[in-house]
Coordinates of C-alpha atoms in Angstrom, one line a residue:
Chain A
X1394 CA 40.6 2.7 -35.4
X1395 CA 41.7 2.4 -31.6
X1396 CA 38.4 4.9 -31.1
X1397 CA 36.0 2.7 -33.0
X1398 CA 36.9 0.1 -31.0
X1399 CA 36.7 1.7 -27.3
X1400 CA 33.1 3.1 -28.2
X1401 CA 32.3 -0.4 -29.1
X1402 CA 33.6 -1.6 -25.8
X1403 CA 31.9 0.9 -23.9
X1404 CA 28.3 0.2 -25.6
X1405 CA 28.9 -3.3 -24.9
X1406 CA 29.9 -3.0 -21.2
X1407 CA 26.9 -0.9 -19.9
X1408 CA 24.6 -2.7 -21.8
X1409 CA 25.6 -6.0 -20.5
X1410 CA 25.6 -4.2 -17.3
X1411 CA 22.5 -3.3 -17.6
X1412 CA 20.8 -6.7 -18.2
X1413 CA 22.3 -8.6 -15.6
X1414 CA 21.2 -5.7 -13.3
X1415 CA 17.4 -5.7 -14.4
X1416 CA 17.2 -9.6 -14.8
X1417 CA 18.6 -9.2 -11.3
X1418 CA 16.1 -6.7 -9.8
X1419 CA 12.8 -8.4 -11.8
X1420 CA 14.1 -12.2 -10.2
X1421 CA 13.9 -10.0 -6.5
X1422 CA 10.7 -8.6 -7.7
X1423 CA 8.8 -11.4 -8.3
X1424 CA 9.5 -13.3 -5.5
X1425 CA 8.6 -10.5 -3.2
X1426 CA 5.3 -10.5 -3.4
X1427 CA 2.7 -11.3 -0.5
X1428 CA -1.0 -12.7 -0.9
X1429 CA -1.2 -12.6 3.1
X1430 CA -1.0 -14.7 6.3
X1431 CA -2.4 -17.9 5.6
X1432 CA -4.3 -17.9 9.2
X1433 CA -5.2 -14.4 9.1
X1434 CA -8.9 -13.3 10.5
X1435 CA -11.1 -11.4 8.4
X1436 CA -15.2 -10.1 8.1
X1437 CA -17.4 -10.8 5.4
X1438 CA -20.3 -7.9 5.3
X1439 CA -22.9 -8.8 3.4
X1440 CA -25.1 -5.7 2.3
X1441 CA -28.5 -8.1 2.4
X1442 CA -28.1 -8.3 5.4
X1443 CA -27.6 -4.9 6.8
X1444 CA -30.5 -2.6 7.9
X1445 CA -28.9 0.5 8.9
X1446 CA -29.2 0.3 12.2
X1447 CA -25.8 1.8 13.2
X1448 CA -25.3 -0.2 16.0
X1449 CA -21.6 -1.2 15.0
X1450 CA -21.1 2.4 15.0
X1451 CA -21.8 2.9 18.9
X1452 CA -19.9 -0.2 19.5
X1453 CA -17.0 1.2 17.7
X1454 CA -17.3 4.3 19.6
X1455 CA -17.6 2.5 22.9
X1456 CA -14.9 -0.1 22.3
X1457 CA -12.4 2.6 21.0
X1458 CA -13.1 5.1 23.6
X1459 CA -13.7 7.9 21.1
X1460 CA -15.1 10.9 21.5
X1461 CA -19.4 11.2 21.9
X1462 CA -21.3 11.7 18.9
X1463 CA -23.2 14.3 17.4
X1464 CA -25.7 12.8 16.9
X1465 CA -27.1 10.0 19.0
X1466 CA -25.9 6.9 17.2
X1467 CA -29.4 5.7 16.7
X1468 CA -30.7 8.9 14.6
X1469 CA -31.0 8.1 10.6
X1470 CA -30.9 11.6 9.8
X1471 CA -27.0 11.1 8.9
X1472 CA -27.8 9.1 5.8
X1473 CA -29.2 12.2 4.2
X1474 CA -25.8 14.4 5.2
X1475 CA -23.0 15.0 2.0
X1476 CA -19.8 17.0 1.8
X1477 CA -18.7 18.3 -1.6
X1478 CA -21.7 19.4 -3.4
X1479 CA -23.2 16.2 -2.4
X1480 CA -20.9 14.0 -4.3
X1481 CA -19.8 12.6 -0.9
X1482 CA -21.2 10.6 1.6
X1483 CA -19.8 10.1 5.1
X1484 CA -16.3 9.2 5.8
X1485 CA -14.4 7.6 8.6
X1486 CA -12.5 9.9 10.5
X1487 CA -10.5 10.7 13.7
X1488 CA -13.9 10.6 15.8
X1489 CA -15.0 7.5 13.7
X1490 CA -13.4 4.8 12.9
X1491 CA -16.6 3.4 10.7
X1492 CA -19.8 4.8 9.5
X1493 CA -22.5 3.5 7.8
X1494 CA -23.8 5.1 4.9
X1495 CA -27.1 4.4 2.4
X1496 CA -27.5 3.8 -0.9
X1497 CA -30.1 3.8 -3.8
X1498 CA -29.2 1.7 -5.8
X1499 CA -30.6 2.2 -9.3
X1500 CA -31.2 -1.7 -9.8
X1501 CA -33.3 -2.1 -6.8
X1502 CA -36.0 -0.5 -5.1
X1503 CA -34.9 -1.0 -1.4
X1504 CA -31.9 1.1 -0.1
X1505 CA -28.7 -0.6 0.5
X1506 CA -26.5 0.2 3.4
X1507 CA -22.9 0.0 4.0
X1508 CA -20.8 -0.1 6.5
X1509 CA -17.6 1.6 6.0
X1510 CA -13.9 0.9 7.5
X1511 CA -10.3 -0.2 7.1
X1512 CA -10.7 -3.3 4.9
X1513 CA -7.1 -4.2 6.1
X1514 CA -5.5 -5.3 2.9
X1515 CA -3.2 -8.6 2.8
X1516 CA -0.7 -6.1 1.2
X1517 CA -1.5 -2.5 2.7
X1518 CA -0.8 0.6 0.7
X1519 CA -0.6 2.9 3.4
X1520 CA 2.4 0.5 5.0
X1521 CA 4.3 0.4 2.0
X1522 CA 3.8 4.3 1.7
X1523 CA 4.7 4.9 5.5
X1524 CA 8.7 6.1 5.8
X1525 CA 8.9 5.7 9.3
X1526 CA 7.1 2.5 9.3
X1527 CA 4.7 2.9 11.9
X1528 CA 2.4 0.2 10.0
X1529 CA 1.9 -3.3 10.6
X1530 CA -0.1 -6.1 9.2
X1531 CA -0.2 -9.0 11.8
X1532 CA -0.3 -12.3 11.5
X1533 CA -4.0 -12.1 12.8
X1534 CA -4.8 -10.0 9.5
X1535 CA -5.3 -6.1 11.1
X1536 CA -3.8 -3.6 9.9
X1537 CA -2.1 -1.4 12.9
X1538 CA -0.1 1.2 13.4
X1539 CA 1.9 3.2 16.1
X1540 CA 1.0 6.8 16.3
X1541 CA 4.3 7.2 18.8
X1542 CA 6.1 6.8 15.4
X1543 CA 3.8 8.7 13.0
X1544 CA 5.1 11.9 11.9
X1545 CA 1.6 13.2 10.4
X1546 CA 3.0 13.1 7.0
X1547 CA -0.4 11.8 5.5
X1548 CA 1.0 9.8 2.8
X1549 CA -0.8 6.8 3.9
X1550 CA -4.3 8.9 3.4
X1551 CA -3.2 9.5 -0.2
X1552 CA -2.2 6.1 -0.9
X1553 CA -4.9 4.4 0.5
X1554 CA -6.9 3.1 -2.0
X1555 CA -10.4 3.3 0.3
X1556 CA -9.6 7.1 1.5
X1557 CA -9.6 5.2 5.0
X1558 CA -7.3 6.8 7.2
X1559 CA -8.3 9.9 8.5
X1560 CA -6.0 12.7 10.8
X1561 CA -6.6 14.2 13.9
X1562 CA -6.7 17.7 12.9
X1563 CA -8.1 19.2 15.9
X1564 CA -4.7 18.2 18.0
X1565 CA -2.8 21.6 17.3
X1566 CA 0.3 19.7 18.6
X1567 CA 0.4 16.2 18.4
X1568 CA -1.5 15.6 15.1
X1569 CA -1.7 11.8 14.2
X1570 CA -3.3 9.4 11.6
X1571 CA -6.5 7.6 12.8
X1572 CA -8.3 4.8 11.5
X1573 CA -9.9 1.3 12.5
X1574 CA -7.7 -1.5 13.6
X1575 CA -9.4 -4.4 13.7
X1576 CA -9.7 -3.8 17.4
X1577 CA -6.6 -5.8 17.1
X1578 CA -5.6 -4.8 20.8
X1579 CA -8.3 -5.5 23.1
X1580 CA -10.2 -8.4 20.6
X1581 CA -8.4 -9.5 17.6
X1582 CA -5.5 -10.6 19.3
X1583 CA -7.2 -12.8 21.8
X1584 CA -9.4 -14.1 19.8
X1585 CA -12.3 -12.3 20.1
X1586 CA -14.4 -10.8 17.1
X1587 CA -14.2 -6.8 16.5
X1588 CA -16.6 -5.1 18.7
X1589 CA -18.9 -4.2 15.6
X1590 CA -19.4 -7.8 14.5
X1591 CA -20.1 -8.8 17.8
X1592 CA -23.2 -6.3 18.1
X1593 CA -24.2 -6.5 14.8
X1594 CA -28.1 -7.8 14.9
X1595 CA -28.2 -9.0 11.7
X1596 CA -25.1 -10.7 11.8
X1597 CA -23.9 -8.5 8.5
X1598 CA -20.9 -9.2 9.7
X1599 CA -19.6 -12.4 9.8
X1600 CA -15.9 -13.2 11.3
X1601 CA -13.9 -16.2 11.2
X1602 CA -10.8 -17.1 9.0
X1603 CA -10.1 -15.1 5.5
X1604 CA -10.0 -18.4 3.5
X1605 CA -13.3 -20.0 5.6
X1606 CA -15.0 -16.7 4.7
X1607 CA -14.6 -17.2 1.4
X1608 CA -16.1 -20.4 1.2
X1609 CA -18.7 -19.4 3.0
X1610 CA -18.9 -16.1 0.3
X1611 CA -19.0 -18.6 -2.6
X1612 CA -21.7 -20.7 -0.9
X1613 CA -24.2 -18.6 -0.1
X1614 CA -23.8 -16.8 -4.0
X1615 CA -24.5 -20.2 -4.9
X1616 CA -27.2 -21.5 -2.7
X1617 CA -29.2 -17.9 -3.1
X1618 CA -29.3 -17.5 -6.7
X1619 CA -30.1 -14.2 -8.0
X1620 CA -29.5 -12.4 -4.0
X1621 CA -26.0 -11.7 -5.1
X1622 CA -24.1 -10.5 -8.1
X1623 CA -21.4 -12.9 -8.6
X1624 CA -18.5 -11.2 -6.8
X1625 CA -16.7 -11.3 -3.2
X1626 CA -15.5 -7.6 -3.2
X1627 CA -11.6 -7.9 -1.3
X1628 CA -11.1 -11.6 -2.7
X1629 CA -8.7 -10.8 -5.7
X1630 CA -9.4 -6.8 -5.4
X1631 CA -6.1 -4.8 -4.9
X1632 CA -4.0 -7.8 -4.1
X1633 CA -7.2 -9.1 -1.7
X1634 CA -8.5 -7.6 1.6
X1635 CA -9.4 -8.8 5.1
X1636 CA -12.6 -7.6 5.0
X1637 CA -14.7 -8.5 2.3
X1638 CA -18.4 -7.7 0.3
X1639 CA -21.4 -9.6 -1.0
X1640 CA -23.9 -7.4 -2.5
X1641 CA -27.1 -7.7 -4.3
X1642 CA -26.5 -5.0 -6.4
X1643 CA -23.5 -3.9 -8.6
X1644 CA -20.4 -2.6 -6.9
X1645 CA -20.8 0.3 -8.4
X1646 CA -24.0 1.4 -7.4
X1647 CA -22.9 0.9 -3.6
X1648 CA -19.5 3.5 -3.7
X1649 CA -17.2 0.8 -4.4
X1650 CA -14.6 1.4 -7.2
X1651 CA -16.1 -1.4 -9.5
X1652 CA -12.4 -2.0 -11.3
X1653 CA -9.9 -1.3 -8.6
X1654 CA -7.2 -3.7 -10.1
X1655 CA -6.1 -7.2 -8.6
X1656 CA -2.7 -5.7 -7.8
X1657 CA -1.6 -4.0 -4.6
X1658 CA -1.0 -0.5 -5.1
X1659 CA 2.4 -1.3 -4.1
X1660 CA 2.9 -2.7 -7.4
X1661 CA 2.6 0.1 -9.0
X1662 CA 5.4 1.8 -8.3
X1663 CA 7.8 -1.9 -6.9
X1664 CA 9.5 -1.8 -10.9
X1665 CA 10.5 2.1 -9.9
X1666 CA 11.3 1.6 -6.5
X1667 CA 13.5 -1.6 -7.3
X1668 CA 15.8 0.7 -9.2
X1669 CA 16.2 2.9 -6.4
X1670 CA 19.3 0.5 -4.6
X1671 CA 20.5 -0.3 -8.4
X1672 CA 20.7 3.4 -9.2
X1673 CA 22.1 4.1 -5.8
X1674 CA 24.1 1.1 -5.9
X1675 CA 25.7 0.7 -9.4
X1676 CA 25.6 4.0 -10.6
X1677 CA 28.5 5.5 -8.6
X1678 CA 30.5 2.5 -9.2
X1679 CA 29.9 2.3 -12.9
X1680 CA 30.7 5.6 -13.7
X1681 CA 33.2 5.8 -11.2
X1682 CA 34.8 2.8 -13.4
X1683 CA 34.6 4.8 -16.9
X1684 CA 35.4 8.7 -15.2
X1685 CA 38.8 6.2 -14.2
X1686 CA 39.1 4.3 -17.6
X1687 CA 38.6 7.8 -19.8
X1688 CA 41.2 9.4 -17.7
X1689 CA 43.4 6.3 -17.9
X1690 CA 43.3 6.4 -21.9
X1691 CA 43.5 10.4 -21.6
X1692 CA 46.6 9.4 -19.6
X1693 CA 48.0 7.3 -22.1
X1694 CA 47.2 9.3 -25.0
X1695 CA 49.2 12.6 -23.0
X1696 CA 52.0 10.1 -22.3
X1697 CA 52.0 8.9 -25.9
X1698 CA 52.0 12.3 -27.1
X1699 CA 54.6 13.7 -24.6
X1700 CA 56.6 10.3 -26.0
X1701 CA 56.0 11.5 -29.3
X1702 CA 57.5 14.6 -28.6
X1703 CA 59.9 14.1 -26.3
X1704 CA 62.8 13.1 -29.0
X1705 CA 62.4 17.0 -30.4
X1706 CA 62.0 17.9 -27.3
X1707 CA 65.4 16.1 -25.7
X1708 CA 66.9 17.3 -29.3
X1709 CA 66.1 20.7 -28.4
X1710 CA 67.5 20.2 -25.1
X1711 CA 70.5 18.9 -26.0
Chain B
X1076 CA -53.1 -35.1 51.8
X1077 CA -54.5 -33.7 48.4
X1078 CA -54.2 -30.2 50.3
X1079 CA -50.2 -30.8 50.4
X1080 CA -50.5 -31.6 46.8
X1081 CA -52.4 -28.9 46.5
X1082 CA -49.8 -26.3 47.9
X1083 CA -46.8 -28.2 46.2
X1084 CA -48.8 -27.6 43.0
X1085 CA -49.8 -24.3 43.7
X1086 CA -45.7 -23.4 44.9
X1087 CA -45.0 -24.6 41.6
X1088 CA -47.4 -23.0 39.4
X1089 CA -46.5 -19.8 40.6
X1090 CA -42.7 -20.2 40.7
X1091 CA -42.6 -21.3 36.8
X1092 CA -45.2 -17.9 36.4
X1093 CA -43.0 -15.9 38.6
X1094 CA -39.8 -16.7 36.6
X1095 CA -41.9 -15.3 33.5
X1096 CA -39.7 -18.6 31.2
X1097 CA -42.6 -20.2 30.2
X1098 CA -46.5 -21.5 31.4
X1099 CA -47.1 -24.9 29.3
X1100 CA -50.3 -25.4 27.3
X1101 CA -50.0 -29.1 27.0
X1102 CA -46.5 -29.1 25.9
X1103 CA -46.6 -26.2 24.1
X1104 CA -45.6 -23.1 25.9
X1105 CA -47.8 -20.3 25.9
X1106 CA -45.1 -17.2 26.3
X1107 CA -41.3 -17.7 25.5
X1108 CA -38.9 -15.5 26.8
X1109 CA -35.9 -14.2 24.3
X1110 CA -33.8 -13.2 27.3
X1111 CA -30.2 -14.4 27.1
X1112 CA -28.5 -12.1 25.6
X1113 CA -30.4 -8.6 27.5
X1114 CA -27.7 -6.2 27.7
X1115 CA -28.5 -2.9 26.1
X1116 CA -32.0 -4.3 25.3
X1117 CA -34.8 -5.7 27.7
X1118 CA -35.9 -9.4 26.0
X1119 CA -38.3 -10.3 24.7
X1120 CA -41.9 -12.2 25.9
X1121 CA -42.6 -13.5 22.6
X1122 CA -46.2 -14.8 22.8
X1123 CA -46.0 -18.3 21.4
X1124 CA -49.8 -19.2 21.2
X1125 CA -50.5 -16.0 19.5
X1126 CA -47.9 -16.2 17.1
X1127 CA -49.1 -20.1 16.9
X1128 CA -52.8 -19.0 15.5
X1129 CA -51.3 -16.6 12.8
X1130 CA -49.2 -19.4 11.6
X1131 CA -49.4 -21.7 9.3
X1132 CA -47.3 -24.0 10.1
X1133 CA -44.6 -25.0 13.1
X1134 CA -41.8 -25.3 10.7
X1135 CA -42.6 -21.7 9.2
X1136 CA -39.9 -21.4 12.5
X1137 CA -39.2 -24.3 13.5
X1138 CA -37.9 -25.9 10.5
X1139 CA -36.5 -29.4 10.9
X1140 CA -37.7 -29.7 14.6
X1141 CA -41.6 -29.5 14.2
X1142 CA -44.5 -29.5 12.0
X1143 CA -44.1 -30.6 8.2
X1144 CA -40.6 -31.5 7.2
X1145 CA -38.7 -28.7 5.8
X1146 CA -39.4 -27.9 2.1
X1147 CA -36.4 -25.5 1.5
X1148 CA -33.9 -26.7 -2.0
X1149 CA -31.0 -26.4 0.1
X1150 CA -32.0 -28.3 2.9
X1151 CA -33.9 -31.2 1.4
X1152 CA -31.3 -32.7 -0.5
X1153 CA -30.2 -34.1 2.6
X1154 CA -32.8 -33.8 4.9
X1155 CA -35.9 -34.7 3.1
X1156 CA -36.6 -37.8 4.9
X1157 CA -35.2 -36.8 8.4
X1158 CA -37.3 -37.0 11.6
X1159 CA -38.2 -34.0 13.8
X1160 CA -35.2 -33.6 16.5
X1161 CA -35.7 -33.1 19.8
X1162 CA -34.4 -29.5 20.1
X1163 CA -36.9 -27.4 19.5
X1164 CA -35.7 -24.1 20.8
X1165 CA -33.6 -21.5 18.4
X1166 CA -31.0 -21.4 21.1
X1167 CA -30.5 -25.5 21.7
X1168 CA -28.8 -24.9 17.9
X1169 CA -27.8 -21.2 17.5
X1170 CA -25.1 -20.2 19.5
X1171 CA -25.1 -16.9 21.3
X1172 CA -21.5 -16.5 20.3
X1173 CA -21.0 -17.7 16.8
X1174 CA -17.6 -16.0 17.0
X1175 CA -15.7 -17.1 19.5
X1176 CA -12.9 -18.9 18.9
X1177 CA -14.0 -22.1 20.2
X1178 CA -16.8 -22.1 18.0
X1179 CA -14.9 -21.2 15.2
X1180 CA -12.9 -24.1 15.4
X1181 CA -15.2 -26.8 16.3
X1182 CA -17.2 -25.5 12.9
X1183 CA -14.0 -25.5 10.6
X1184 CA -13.2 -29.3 11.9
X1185 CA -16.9 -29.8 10.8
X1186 CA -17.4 -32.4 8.4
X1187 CA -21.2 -30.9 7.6
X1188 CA -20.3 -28.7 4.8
X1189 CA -23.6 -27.1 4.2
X1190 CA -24.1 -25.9 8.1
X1191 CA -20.1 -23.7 7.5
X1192 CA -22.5 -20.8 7.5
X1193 CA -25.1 -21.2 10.5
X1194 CA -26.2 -18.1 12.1
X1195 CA -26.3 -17.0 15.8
X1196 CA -28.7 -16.6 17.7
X1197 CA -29.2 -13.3 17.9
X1198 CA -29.6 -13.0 13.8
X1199 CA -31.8 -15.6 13.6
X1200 CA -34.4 -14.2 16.0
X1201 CA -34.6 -10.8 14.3
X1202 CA -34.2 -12.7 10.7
X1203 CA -37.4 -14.3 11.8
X1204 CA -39.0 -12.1 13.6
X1205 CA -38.7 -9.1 11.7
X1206 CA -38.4 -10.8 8.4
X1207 CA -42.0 -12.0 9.3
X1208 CA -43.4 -8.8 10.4
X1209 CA -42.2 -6.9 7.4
X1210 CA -44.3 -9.2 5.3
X1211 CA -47.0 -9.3 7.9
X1212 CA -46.9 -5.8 8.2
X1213 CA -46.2 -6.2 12.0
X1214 CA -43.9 -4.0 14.3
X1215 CA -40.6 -3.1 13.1
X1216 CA -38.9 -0.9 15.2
X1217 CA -36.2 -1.8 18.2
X1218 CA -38.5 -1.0 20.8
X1219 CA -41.8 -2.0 19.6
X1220 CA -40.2 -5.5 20.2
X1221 CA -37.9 -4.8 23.3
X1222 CA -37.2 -1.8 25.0
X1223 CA -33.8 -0.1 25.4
X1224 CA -32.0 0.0 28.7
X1225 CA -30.7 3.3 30.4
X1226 CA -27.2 1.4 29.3
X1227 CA -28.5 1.0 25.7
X1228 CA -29.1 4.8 26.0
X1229 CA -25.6 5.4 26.9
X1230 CA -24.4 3.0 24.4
X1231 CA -26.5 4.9 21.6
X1232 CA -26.1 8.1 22.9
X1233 CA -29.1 9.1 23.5
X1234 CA -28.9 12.5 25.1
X1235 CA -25.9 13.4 22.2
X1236 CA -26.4 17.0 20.3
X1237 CA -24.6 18.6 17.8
X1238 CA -22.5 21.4 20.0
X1239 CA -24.1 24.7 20.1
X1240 CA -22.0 27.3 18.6
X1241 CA -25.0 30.5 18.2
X1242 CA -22.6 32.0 21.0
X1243 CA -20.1 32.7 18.4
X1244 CA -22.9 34.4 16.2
X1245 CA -24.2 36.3 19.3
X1246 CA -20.4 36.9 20.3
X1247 CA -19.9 38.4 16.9
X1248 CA -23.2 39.8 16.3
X1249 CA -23.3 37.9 12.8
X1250 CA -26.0 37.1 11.1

């Protein structure tokens, strides 16, 4: 009967335990989420616009003092190149932080082109996968980072939802992770545009304020009915990015991911993650608290039967 | 006397020709010159009576300046009865630097909501230009309008080529 009744207490104990912990982590879940810096900068591209010039390529190049080309940044032959059986088109990569690449889209006659960078999320998945924290997202809206810190652990390539950051393989030594930022050091933070919106002919690019651009996204949809399908690629997309998309054609048909979620990555694996401390935290404690209170009744139950016995026991004694 | 006004004429004539900005045809200039933002491209001497003659109309590019009132459903709501303005030139409205922070600011403190999303200069000149010519089937290309400068070359690259690596075959004897 005693038994019964200790299993019963048990059962109850851990699971009450275990509510008050979870409606505890879930309270500190929700109210940790981040939709971005309310001033933050950001670019809306708008692929009617582009021509495929490449000219934000060079400026990259320049403004970033990366290594020369190839190819002369003017030559078109690099929309025909593909890696991986042709299932891939160019990528950014330690010698480029952007490239544009050109589409034929299935809906439309006329190629499309697209330029290709960070998109510098309001709630980065390569920051939230970094374990040396060598990311930041400023209050501008780039997304840096400090390669004195990186390690070269490329998690923030696999995380990245846009296969965005690339590595410097050719440094035998000193291999770091390389990708656009915003030209947040020599532009962003002093208010100037990036160096590829700034040479952009076709002004494809347009800077100014994340929440102006979107205004300015939803008016020209609007005002130019039937030039755009009815979407701002980055608005909700993956918990919303800095940089943004119109484009007269399906998503899909221009390499986007057409159904990338409107949660951050991060999200994903928060619910997991929250129970990290809870595990770490609780765990030792709680079991700590039954190893003692099993020994204790053990205890008990070998004093009880020692008490039991001791009468014979002193009667065989004495 | 009319010999001094002469000269003074003739000083003048040839200073407004020598600066290459513009020779008037009544007060209509003859050449324009798209020069203020020639960095890694020469400008442009956009010949303004040709480009009259194939025309239709002024407001084909200058809309809401010159010519006809403008005709587009965005703009007429408002502007259907305005008057011509006195700016006439792209640049007296489009910026050269539609990014700049000043800019940015004055145009979110803006109480026009339908000009949020007016263009710089430099996008509206190869919007209209090049827009034009594609339907005209005029030129297209960079420097069929404006040639590059030996720092455009730089800037593009121009001498760049892919690095040679037949050594290593001939090193190797591979085929």
């Amino acid at each position: 009967m005693s038994g019964i009744s200790r299993r019963r207490f048990l059962a109850a104990s851990v699971a009450g335990c275990a509510a008050t912990t979870l409606a505890g982590t879930k309270k500190a879940l929700a109210s940790g989420s981040f939709s971005g810096y309310p001033e933050g900068m950001g670019v809306l591209v708008d692929l009617t616009r582009c021509v495929g010039c490449r000219s934000c390529e060079a400026a990259c190049n320049k403004e970033q003092q990366l290594p020369a080309p190839e190819l002369p940044f003017d030559d078109k032959s690099v929309f025909d190149q593909t890696f991986h059986d042709g299932k891939q088109l160019r990528r950014p990569d330690e010698n480029a932080y952007t490239v544009v690449n050109r589409y034929q889209p299935a809906s439309s006659d006329q190629p499309v082109y697209r330029k290709v960078q960070c998109n510098h999320c309001s709630e980065p998945a390569c920051l939230t996968s970094c374990f040396v924290n060598a990311y930041t997202k400023t209050k501008e809206g780039a997304v840096i980072y400090n390669s004195k810190v990186c390690v070269g652990c490329r998690n923030c390539m696999i995380a990245c939802p846009f296969h965005i950051p690339g590595y410097s393989y050719s440094s035998a030594f000193d291999p770091v992770v390389k990708k656009c930022i915003f030209c947040h050091e020599t532009r962003l933070k002093n208010g100037l545009p990036p160096a590829c919106v700034e040479i952009c002919p076709q002004e494809a690019l347009t800077f100014g304020k994340r929440k102006e651009l979107l205004k300015i996204g939803n008016n020209r949809i609007q005002t130019h009915p039937g030039r755009y399908v009815n979407r701002i690629y980055g608005e909700k997309e993956l918990g919303g990015t800095s940089w943004m998309y119109l484009s007269p054609v399906p998503f899909s048909e221009v390499g986007f991911d057409p159904n990338p979620g409107n949660d951050p990555i991060i999200n994903q694996v928060k619910d997991f993650l929250g129970t990290v401390p809870m595990v770490l935290a609780i765990w030792p404690a709680m079991f700590a608290g039954f190893h003692l209170l099993a020994k204790k009744h053990d205890g008990h139950e070998g004093h009880d039967q020692t008490a039991d016995k001791t009468p014979g026991d002193e009667g065989d004694e004495q | 006397m009319n010999a001094k006004l002469f000269g003074v004429t003739l000083i003048m004539a040839v200073s407004i020709l020598a600066t290459g900005s513009l020779s008037l045809a009544g007060d209509m200039p003859e050449q324009v010159s798209l020069d203020t933002m020639v960095k890694y491209f020469s400008g442009v001497k956009f010949d303004h009576a040709m480009h009259t003659e194939l025309g239709e109309d002024c407001s084909r590019c200058h809309h809401h300046t010159t010519g006809t009132g403008t005709t587009d459903s965005r703009c007429v709501s408002c502007h259907a009865d305005s008057d011509g303005v006195a700016n006439v030139a792209c640049r007296d409205c489009h910026v050269v630097d539609p990014f700049s922070a000043e800019h940015l600011n004055q145009k979110a403190l803006s109480r026009y909501q339908f000009h949020i999303d007016k263009p710089g200069l430099k996008a509206v000149y190869h919007w209209n230009c090049v827009g034009c010519h594609e339907t005209m089937s005029g030129p297209t290309g960079c420097q069929t309008c404006h040639t590059r400068t030996p720092d455009g070359d730089a800037f593009f690259h121009a001498d760049a080529s892919p690095v040679d690596t037949n050594w290593v075959k001939q090193l190797f004897d591979l085929k």
